[in-house]
mmCIF file of C-alpha atoms in Angstrom:
data_model
loop_
_atom_site.group_PDB
_atom_site.id
_atom_site.type_symbol
_atom_site.label_atom_id
_atom_site.label_comp_id
_atom_site.label_asym_id
_atom_site.label_seq_id
_atom_site.Cartn_x
_atom_site.Cartn_y
_atom_site.Cartn_z
ATOM 1 C CA UNK A 1228 46.715 11.848 -24.359
ATOM 2 C CA UNK A 1229 44.274 8.866 -24.899
ATOM 3 C CA UNK A 1230 45.599 7.104 -21.791
ATOM 4 C CA UNK A 1231 44.584 10.119 -19.757
ATOM 5 C CA UNK A 1232 41.162 10.503 -21.401
ATOM 6 C CA UNK A 1233 39.956 6.983 -21.391
ATOM 7 C CA UNK A 1234 42.018 5.623 -18.479
ATOM 8 C CA UNK A 1235 42.698 2.213 -19.932
ATOM 9 C CA UNK A 1236 44.337 1.021 -23.094
ATOM 10 C CA UNK A 1237 44.157 -2.581 -24.196
ATOM 11 C CA UNK A 1238 47.627 -3.518 -25.743
ATOM 12 C CA UNK A 1239 47.181 -6.245 -28.332
ATOM 13 C CA UNK A 1240 50.887 -6.706 -29.190
ATOM 14 C CA UNK A 1241 53.967 -5.746 -27.399
ATOM 15 C CA UNK A 1242 57.607 -6.659 -28.043
ATOM 16 C CA UNK A 1243 60.393 -5.616 -25.861
ATOM 17 C CA UNK A 1244 64.071 -6.091 -26.672
ATOM 18 C CA UNK A 1245 66.900 -6.671 -24.200
ATOM 19 C CA UNK A 1246 68.690 -3.568 -25.203
ATOM 20 C CA UNK A 1247 67.328 -0.012 -25.651
ATOM 21 C CA UNK A 1248 68.490 0.083 -29.204
ATOM 22 C CA UNK A 1249 65.926 -2.546 -30.196
ATOM 23 C CA UNK A 1250 62.762 -1.058 -31.648
ATOM 24 C CA UNK A 1251 59.262 -2.353 -30.834
ATOM 25 C CA UNK A 1252 55.624 -1.400 -31.820
ATOM 26 C CA UNK A 1253 52.333 -1.076 -29.928
ATOM 27 C CA UNK A 1254 48.810 -1.420 -31.310
ATOM 28 C CA UNK A 1255 45.760 -0.364 -29.158
ATOM 29 C CA UNK A 1256 42.029 -0.284 -29.402
ATOM 30 C CA UNK A 1257 40.194 2.802 -28.275
ATOM 31 C CA UNK A 1258 36.639 3.747 -27.615
ATOM 32 C CA UNK A 1259 34.364 5.207 -30.295
ATOM 33 C CA UNK A 1260 35.064 8.745 -29.260
ATOM 34 C CA UNK A 1261 38.791 8.170 -30.156
ATOM 35 C CA UNK A 1262 37.811 7.040 -33.582
ATOM 36 C CA UNK A 1263 35.696 10.186 -34.006
ATOM 37 C CA UNK A 1264 38.598 12.522 -33.188
ATOM 38 C CA UNK A 1265 41.041 10.346 -35.158
ATOM 39 C CA UNK A 1266 43.530 9.669 -32.364
ATOM 40 C CA UNK A 1267 46.878 8.842 -34.089
ATOM 41 C CA UNK A 1268 47.340 5.141 -33.176
ATOM 42 C CA UNK A 1269 45.956 2.024 -34.693
ATOM 43 C CA UNK A 1270 42.233 1.433 -33.778
ATOM 44 C CA UNK A 1271 39.785 -1.126 -35.135
ATOM 45 C CA UNK A 1272 37.032 1.367 -35.927
ATOM 46 C CA UNK A 1273 34.728 -0.420 -38.317
ATOM 47 C CA UNK A 1274 31.825 -2.799 -38.523
ATOM 48 C CA UNK A 1275 30.716 -4.413 -35.312
ATOM 49 C CA UNK A 1276 29.985 -7.835 -36.909
ATOM 50 C CA UNK A 1277 31.719 -10.750 -35.006
ATOM 51 C CA UNK A 1278 33.375 -8.482 -32.539
ATOM 52 C CA UNK A 1279 32.988 -8.877 -28.731
ATOM 53 C CA UNK A 1280 30.095 -6.826 -27.358
ATOM 54 C CA UNK A 1281 28.589 -5.597 -24.106
ATOM 55 C CA UNK A 1282 25.142 -4.279 -23.082
ATOM 56 C CA UNK A 1283 25.117 -0.843 -21.452
ATOM 57 C CA UNK A 1284 22.465 0.939 -19.434
ATOM 58 C CA UNK A 1285 22.321 4.314 -21.012
ATOM 59 C CA UNK A 1286 19.336 5.689 -19.010
ATOM 60 C CA UNK A 1287 17.447 4.459 -15.968
ATOM 61 C CA UNK A 1288 15.352 5.974 -13.231
ATOM 62 C CA UNK A 1289 16.841 7.311 -9.982
ATOM 63 C CA UNK A 1290 13.530 6.826 -8.234
ATOM 64 C CA UNK A 1291 10.128 5.257 -9.112
ATOM 65 C CA UNK A 1292 6.588 5.460 -7.678
ATOM 66 C CA UNK A 1293 4.796 2.226 -7.105
ATOM 67 C CA UNK A 1294 2.660 1.003 -9.968
ATOM 68 C CA UNK A 1295 3.146 4.290 -11.931
ATOM 69 C CA UNK A 1296 4.976 4.586 -15.237
ATOM 70 C CA UNK A 1297 8.550 5.648 -14.503
ATOM 71 C CA UNK A 1298 9.270 9.168 -15.276
ATOM 72 C CA UNK A 1299 12.662 8.245 -16.901
ATOM 73 C CA UNK A 1300 12.456 5.987 -19.948
ATOM 74 C CA UNK A 1301 14.979 3.197 -19.461
ATOM 75 C CA UNK A 1302 17.278 2.673 -22.377
ATOM 76 C CA UNK A 1303 20.065 0.171 -23.120
ATOM 77 C CA UNK A 1304 22.492 -0.041 -26.044
ATOM 78 C CA UNK A 1305 24.720 -2.743 -27.385
ATOM 79 C CA UNK A 1306 28.343 -1.679 -27.919
ATOM 80 C CA UNK A 1307 31.534 -3.292 -29.097
ATOM 81 C CA UNK A 1308 34.397 -3.236 -26.847
ATOM 82 C CA UNK A 1309 35.787 -0.054 -28.544
ATOM 83 C CA UNK A 1310 32.503 1.695 -27.593
ATOM 84 C CA UNK A 1311 30.751 1.707 -30.988
ATOM 85 C CA UNK A 1312 26.996 1.173 -30.923
ATOM 86 C CA UNK A 1313 26.248 -1.862 -33.011
ATOM 87 C CA UNK A 1314 23.667 -0.377 -35.347
ATOM 88 C CA UNK A 1315 23.107 -3.826 -37.019
ATOM 89 C CA UNK A 1316 21.974 -5.398 -33.806
ATOM 90 C CA UNK A 1317 18.267 -6.404 -33.513
ATOM 91 C CA UNK A 1318 16.185 -8.639 -31.232
ATOM 92 C CA UNK A 1319 14.275 -8.680 -27.910
ATOM 93 C CA UNK A 1320 15.569 -7.216 -24.716
ATOM 94 C CA UNK A 1321 13.982 -8.342 -21.428
ATOM 95 C CA UNK A 1322 13.898 -6.444 -18.167
ATOM 96 C CA UNK A 1323 13.412 -7.564 -14.606
ATOM 97 C CA UNK A 1324 13.652 -6.307 -11.099
ATOM 98 C CA UNK A 1325 16.328 -7.518 -8.717
ATOM 99 C CA UNK A 1326 17.486 -6.627 -5.206
ATOM 100 C CA UNK A 1327 20.992 -5.660 -4.283
ATOM 101 C CA UNK A 1328 21.781 -9.362 -3.813
ATOM 102 C CA UNK A 1329 20.512 -10.185 -7.299
ATOM 103 C CA UNK A 1330 17.319 -11.947 -6.025
ATOM 104 C CA UNK A 1331 13.909 -11.169 -7.689
ATOM 105 C CA UNK A 1332 12.776 -7.803 -6.377
ATOM 106 C CA UNK A 1333 9.173 -7.342 -7.336
ATOM 107 C CA UNK A 1334 6.646 -7.367 -10.107
ATOM 108 C CA UNK A 1335 7.553 -5.441 -13.241
ATOM 109 C CA UNK A 1336 5.249 -4.506 -16.118
ATOM 110 C CA UNK A 1337 6.412 -3.264 -19.574
ATOM 111 C CA UNK A 1338 9.603 -5.265 -19.336
ATOM 112 C CA UNK A 1339 9.910 -6.342 -22.946
ATOM 113 C CA UNK A 1340 11.346 -4.073 -25.781
ATOM 114 C CA UNK A 1341 12.717 -4.531 -29.315
ATOM 115 C CA UNK A 1342 16.234 -3.530 -30.023
ATOM 116 C CA UNK A 1343 16.612 -1.631 -33.274
ATOM 117 C CA UNK A 1344 19.853 -0.204 -34.564
ATOM 118 C CA UNK A 1345 21.528 -1.357 -31.353
ATOM 119 C CA UNK A 1346 19.175 0.539 -28.998
ATOM 120 C CA UNK A 1347 16.168 -0.567 -26.991
ATOM 121 C CA UNK A 1348 13.843 1.673 -24.909
ATOM 122 C CA UNK A 1349 11.276 0.882 -22.195
ATOM 123 C CA UNK A 1350 8.750 3.714 -22.018
ATOM 124 C CA UNK A 1351 6.145 1.835 -20.016
ATOM 125 C CA UNK A 1352 7.984 0.361 -17.020
ATOM 126 C CA UNK A 1353 6.290 0.177 -13.710
ATOM 127 C CA UNK A 1354 7.008 -1.677 -10.491
ATOM 128 C CA UNK A 1355 4.129 -2.705 -8.219
ATOM 129 C CA UNK A 1356 5.975 -3.211 -4.849
ATOM 130 C CA UNK A 1357 7.892 -0.582 -2.909
ATOM 131 C CA UNK A 1358 11.471 -1.379 -2.075
ATOM 132 C CA UNK A 1359 14.904 0.032 -1.387
ATOM 133 C CA UNK A 1360 18.049 -0.364 -3.500
ATOM 134 C CA UNK A 1361 16.143 -1.905 -6.454
ATOM 135 C CA UNK A 1362 17.886 -2.433 -9.801
ATOM 136 C CA UNK A 1363 16.575 -3.148 -13.261
ATOM 137 C CA UNK A 1364 18.302 -6.082 -14.921
ATOM 138 C CA UNK A 1365 18.309 -6.117 -18.638
ATOM 139 C CA UNK A 1366 19.089 -9.247 -20.798
ATOM 140 C CA UNK A 1367 19.832 -9.512 -24.489
ATOM 141 C CA UNK A 1368 20.796 -13.020 -25.412
ATOM 142 C CA UNK A 1369 23.811 -13.709 -23.273
ATOM 143 C CA UNK A 1370 24.414 -10.061 -22.464
ATOM 144 C CA UNK A 1371 23.274 -8.755 -19.046
ATOM 145 C CA UNK A 1372 23.449 -5.284 -17.585
ATOM 146 C CA UNK A 1373 22.103 -3.877 -14.334
ATOM 147 C CA UNK A 1374 21.102 -0.281 -13.695
ATOM 148 C CA UNK A 1375 22.223 1.697 -10.702
ATOM 149 C CA UNK A 1376 20.213 1.123 -7.444
ATOM 150 C CA UNK A 1377 17.087 3.220 -6.866
ATOM 151 C CA UNK A 1378 14.135 3.241 -4.467
ATOM 152 C CA UNK A 1379 10.509 2.499 -5.317
ATOM 153 C CA UNK A 1380 8.313 4.599 -3.072
ATOM 154 C CA UNK A 1381 4.565 4.403 -2.366
ATOM 155 C CA UNK A 1382 2.229 6.454 -4.568
ATOM 156 C CA UNK A 1383 -0.797 8.713 -3.828
ATOM 157 C CA UNK A 1384 -4.013 7.313 -2.345
ATOM 158 C CA UNK A 1385 -5.984 5.103 -4.605
ATOM 159 C CA UNK A 1386 -8.135 3.170 -2.229
ATOM 160 C CA UNK A 1387 -9.181 2.878 1.360
ATOM 161 C CA UNK A 1388 -9.075 -0.481 3.113
ATOM 162 C CA UNK A 1389 -12.233 -0.797 5.179
ATOM 163 C CA UNK A 1390 -12.220 -1.409 8.859
ATOM 164 C CA UNK A 1391 -13.436 -4.685 10.496
ATOM 165 C CA UNK A 1392 -15.860 -3.782 13.255
ATOM 166 C CA UNK A 1393 -17.546 -6.426 15.377
ATOM 167 C CA UNK A 1394 -20.648 -8.027 13.873
ATOM 168 C CA UNK A 1395 -22.711 -6.949 16.950
ATOM 169 C CA UNK A 1396 -22.235 -3.965 19.197
ATOM 170 C CA UNK A 1397 -24.243 -3.247 22.310
ATOM 171 C CA UNK A 1398 -25.716 0.233 22.872
ATOM 172 C CA UNK A 1399 -23.445 2.298 24.965
ATOM 173 C CA UNK A 1400 -20.502 -0.107 24.713
ATOM 174 C CA UNK A 1401 -17.202 1.222 23.294
ATOM 175 C CA UNK A 1402 -16.444 -0.170 19.849
ATOM 176 C CA UNK A 1403 -12.903 -1.477 19.363
ATOM 177 C CA UNK A 1404 -10.770 1.126 17.504
ATOM 178 C CA UNK A 1405 -11.647 1.110 13.799
ATOM 179 C CA UNK A 1406 -8.572 1.416 11.548
ATOM 180 C CA UNK A 1407 -8.530 2.114 7.849
ATOM 181 C CA UNK A 1408 -5.412 1.862 5.670
ATOM 182 C CA UNK A 1409 -4.763 4.182 2.710
ATOM 183 C CA UNK A 1410 -3.364 2.281 -0.235
ATOM 184 C CA UNK A 1411 -1.691 3.313 -3.467
ATOM 185 C CA UNK A 1412 -2.459 1.856 -6.836
ATOM 186 C CA UNK A 1413 -0.097 -0.997 -6.167
ATOM 187 C CA UNK A 1414 -1.804 -1.876 -2.941
ATOM 188 C CA UNK A 1415 1.038 -0.562 -0.851
ATOM 189 C CA UNK A 1416 0.477 1.468 2.341
ATOM 190 C CA UNK A 1417 0.609 5.064 1.186
ATOM 191 C CA UNK A 1418 3.053 6.605 3.487
ATOM 192 C CA UNK A 1419 4.940 8.991 1.085
ATOM 193 C CA UNK A 1420 2.733 12.067 0.906
ATOM 194 C CA UNK A 1421 -0.715 10.860 -0.123
ATOM 195 C CA UNK A 1422 -1.973 14.321 -1.120
ATOM 196 C CA UNK A 1423 -5.321 12.955 -2.210
ATOM 197 C CA UNK A 1424 -6.065 11.524 1.296
ATOM 198 C CA UNK A 1425 -4.749 13.601 4.223
ATOM 199 C CA UNK A 1426 -7.835 12.912 6.339
ATOM 200 C CA UNK A 1427 -10.766 10.536 6.530
ATOM 201 C CA UNK A 1428 -14.320 11.446 7.613
ATOM 202 C CA UNK A 1429 -16.954 9.009 8.801
ATOM 203 C CA UNK A 1430 -20.718 9.144 8.201
ATOM 204 C CA UNK A 1431 -23.219 6.765 10.042
ATOM 205 C CA UNK A 1432 -26.540 5.541 8.864
ATOM 206 C CA UNK A 1433 -29.228 3.431 10.535
ATOM 207 C CA UNK A 1434 -31.738 1.260 8.772
ATOM 208 C CA UNK A 1435 -35.506 1.601 9.422
ATOM 209 C CA UNK A 1436 -37.126 -1.533 10.961
ATOM 210 C CA UNK A 1437 -40.272 -1.245 8.709
ATOM 211 C CA UNK A 1438 -40.650 -1.277 4.926
ATOM 212 C CA UNK A 1439 -39.096 0.187 2.760
ATOM 213 C CA UNK A 1440 -36.189 -0.112 5.165
ATOM 214 C CA UNK A 1441 -34.629 3.079 4.116
ATOM 215 C CA UNK A 1442 -31.358 4.354 5.599
ATOM 216 C CA UNK A 1443 -31.293 7.538 7.691
ATOM 217 C CA UNK A 1444 -28.442 9.504 9.308
ATOM 218 C CA UNK A 1445 -27.377 8.235 12.676
ATOM 219 C CA UNK A 1446 -25.314 9.711 15.547
ATOM 220 C CA UNK A 1447 -22.267 7.864 16.816
ATOM 221 C CA UNK A 1448 -20.456 9.195 19.701
ATOM 222 C CA UNK A 1449 -16.661 9.499 19.733
ATOM 223 C CA UNK A 1450 -15.718 11.659 16.636
ATOM 224 C CA UNK A 1451 -16.142 11.384 12.922
ATOM 225 C CA UNK A 1452 -12.844 12.695 11.494
ATOM 226 C CA UNK A 1453 -9.343 11.242 11.620
ATOM 227 C CA UNK A 1454 -6.013 12.450 10.220
ATOM 228 C CA UNK A 1455 -3.803 10.075 8.362
ATOM 229 C CA UNK A 1456 -0.741 8.905 10.207
ATOM 230 C CA UNK A 1457 1.729 6.565 8.384
ATOM 231 C CA UNK A 1458 -1.030 5.617 6.053
ATOM 232 C CA UNK A 1459 -3.514 4.785 8.762
ATOM 233 C CA UNK A 1460 -6.730 6.466 9.878
ATOM 234 C CA UNK A 1461 -8.102 5.556 13.433
ATOM 235 C CA UNK A 1462 -11.400 6.027 14.979
ATOM 236 C CA UNK A 1463 -11.131 5.116 18.731
ATOM 237 C CA UNK A 1464 -13.798 5.344 21.402
ATOM 238 C CA UNK A 1465 -16.879 5.120 19.214
ATOM 239 C CA UNK A 1466 -20.356 4.147 20.645
ATOM 240 C CA UNK A 1467 -23.967 3.944 19.435
ATOM 241 C CA UNK A 1468 -27.041 5.273 21.220
ATOM 242 C CA UNK A 1469 -29.776 3.293 19.475
ATOM 243 C CA UNK A 1470 -30.130 -0.370 18.491
ATOM 244 C CA UNK A 1471 -30.442 -1.260 14.920
ATOM 245 C CA UNK A 1472 -28.627 -2.060 11.677
ATOM 246 C CA UNK A 1473 -25.671 0.424 10.977
ATOM 247 C CA UNK A 1474 -23.705 1.312 7.943
ATOM 248 C CA UNK A 1475 -20.563 3.348 8.223
ATOM 249 C CA UNK A 1476 -19.123 5.291 5.195
ATOM 250 C CA UNK A 1477 -15.566 6.559 5.171
ATOM 251 C CA UNK A 1478 -14.368 9.161 2.724
ATOM 252 C CA UNK A 1479 -10.943 10.670 2.012
ATOM 253 C CA UNK A 1480 -10.370 14.368 1.907
ATOM 254 C CA UNK A 1481 -7.386 16.350 0.645
ATOM 255 C CA UNK A 1482 -5.381 19.028 2.652
ATOM 256 C CA UNK A 1483 -8.010 21.627 1.705
ATOM 257 C CA UNK A 1484 -10.804 19.470 3.047
ATOM 258 C CA UNK A 1485 -12.288 18.741 -0.368
ATOM 259 C CA UNK A 1486 -13.618 15.284 -1.092
ATOM 260 C CA UNK A 1487 -11.089 13.013 -2.759
ATOM 261 C CA UNK A 1488 -11.681 10.857 -5.946
ATOM 262 C CA UNK A 1489 -10.535 7.869 -3.849
ATOM 263 C CA UNK A 1490 -13.631 5.601 -3.511
ATOM 264 C CA UNK A 1491 -15.251 5.487 -0.075
ATOM 265 C CA UNK A 1492 -14.979 2.513 2.209
ATOM 266 C CA UNK A 1493 -18.032 0.900 3.856
ATOM 267 C CA UNK A 1494 -18.491 -1.200 7.052
ATOM 268 C CA UNK A 1495 -21.639 -2.752 8.662
ATOM 269 C CA UNK A 1496 -22.616 -3.973 12.013
ATOM 270 C CA UNK A 1497 -25.756 -4.582 14.145
ATOM 271 C CA UNK A 1498 -26.576 -2.556 17.279
ATOM 272 C CA UNK A 1499 -28.089 -4.645 20.050
ATOM 273 C CA UNK A 1500 -30.275 -3.033 22.789
ATOM 274 C CA UNK A 1501 -28.518 -5.122 25.501
ATOM 275 C CA UNK A 1502 -25.729 -7.479 26.161
ATOM 276 C CA UNK A 1503 -25.466 -10.517 28.540
ATOM 277 C CA UNK A 1504 -27.136 -10.255 31.988
ATOM 278 C CA UNK A 1505 -24.667 -8.908 34.591
ATOM 279 C CA UNK A 1506 -26.594 -7.987 37.680
ATOM 280 C CA UNK A 1507 -30.124 -7.392 39.147
ATOM 281 C CA UNK A 1508 -31.296 -3.865 39.778
ATOM 282 C CA UNK A 1509 -34.108 -2.824 42.059
ATOM 283 C CA UNK A 1510 -36.593 -0.692 40.210
ATOM 284 C CA UNK A 1511 -38.894 -0.092 43.253
ATOM 285 C CA UNK A 1512 -38.568 -0.991 46.883
ATOM 286 C CA UNK A 1513 -41.190 -3.108 48.783
ATOM 287 C CA UNK A 1514 -43.950 -1.238 50.471
ATOM 288 C CA UNK A 1515 -44.706 -1.275 54.263
ATOM 289 C CA UNK A 1516 -46.111 -4.331 56.178
ATOM 290 C CA UNK A 1517 -49.946 -4.240 56.582
ATOM 291 C CA UNK A 1518 -51.804 -6.503 58.998
ATOM 292 C CA UNK A 1519 -54.559 -8.629 57.546
ATOM 293 C CA UNK A 1520 -57.728 -9.248 59.686
ATOM 294 C CA UNK A 1521 -59.409 -12.483 58.763
ATOM 295 C CA UNK A 1522 -62.202 -13.798 60.948
ATOM 296 C CA UNK A 1523 -61.421 -17.088 62.589
ATOM 297 C CA UNK A 1524 -57.823 -17.044 61.550
ATOM 298 C CA UNK A 1525 -55.477 -18.731 64.028
ATOM 299 C CA UNK A 1526 -52.532 -16.509 63.188
ATOM 300 C CA UNK A 1527 -52.237 -12.870 62.519
ATOM 301 C CA UNK A 1528 -51.426 -12.368 58.829
ATOM 302 C CA UNK A 1529 -49.448 -9.623 57.181
ATOM 303 C CA UNK A 1530 -48.996 -8.421 53.718
ATOM 304 C CA UNK A 1531 -46.602 -6.071 51.877
ATOM 305 C CA UNK A 1532 -48.461 -2.975 50.690
ATOM 306 C CA UNK A 1533 -46.442 -2.679 47.454
ATOM 307 C CA UNK A 1534 -44.495 -5.414 45.629
ATOM 308 C CA UNK A 1535 -40.831 -4.784 44.867
ATOM 309 C CA UNK A 1536 -39.809 -4.509 41.198
ATOM 310 C CA UNK A 1537 -36.413 -5.694 39.958
ATOM 311 C CA UNK A 1538 -34.840 -6.097 36.486
ATOM 312 C CA UNK A 1539 -31.949 -7.844 34.791
ATOM 313 C CA UNK A 1540 -29.352 -5.512 33.282
ATOM 314 C CA UNK A 1541 -26.131 -5.920 31.321
ATOM 315 C CA UNK A 1542 -22.781 -4.344 32.315
ATOM 316 C CA UNK A 1543 -23.803 -1.038 30.805
ATOM 317 C CA UNK A 1544 -27.159 -0.822 32.583
ATOM 318 C CA UNK A 1545 -29.323 -1.768 29.515
ATOM 319 C CA UNK A 1546 -32.288 -3.839 30.532
ATOM 320 C CA UNK A 1547 -32.155 -7.409 29.445
ATOM 321 C CA UNK A 1548 -35.342 -9.029 28.060
ATOM 322 C CA UNK A 1549 -36.366 -12.615 27.491
ATOM 323 C CA UNK A 1550 -35.647 -14.018 30.983
#
């Protein structure tokens, strides 16, 4: 029966007598499907003009990728309370993003659609930020409808955020760990299977000190490849062997080791030949004592056969100049 199929019947008129012999009548309103199969009770199946309505989410994504067009086209319909689509409804439907609490949940693009024949579709929706339990909220005049909750996950690699090395590095000193973050098209940390960037390789270049100041390959100790872990590539324990102006280039590679279309990231620093003075080192010891014989001298004079040589060095043993 209809009550079993549709669960709820709205009784518009009910009259009960005090005795079982008194007759009464019942009129009910059923969903559109009931009208279609001509269920045998009174139903207001007709024009939707001036009848109470509600907005229904007919299709929505179950998951979305940050800043990428949603795979499922969201669709809303305007229905009357008996379930009929109001084909004469027209206007603008607006979409927004909300959290489970109803607060704004991110930046949404493509959130405006025209309702025609009671239906509005959003083929170009995309959400910039990642998030959990996100809902799409649709508004048509005073009617509001929310989609089921879904997650927005990070997308594939779109950019490398360059590291921040010190402006100056002393030859032989350990450079603080360089970290690069892999970002998706929305600027979020790409932690959900960034297939375009599974590792990052580093190339180093040093600039000539005479015109035309060309760049040549340079050697940096400490390793030049890093696997991506939770969206981060790390290069610890690096050091330079020669002073000069350095440029580092970082390039993504996919799982097969092929270069990625993700643009490279660059970093620059200057390599100094020495740091601050730390100690004095003896380069050569003093020679033996030799007696000097000067005629008429009141005292016997002596001299050192070889002068000692010392130098200032930094904490790494590099010689310090200018003192």
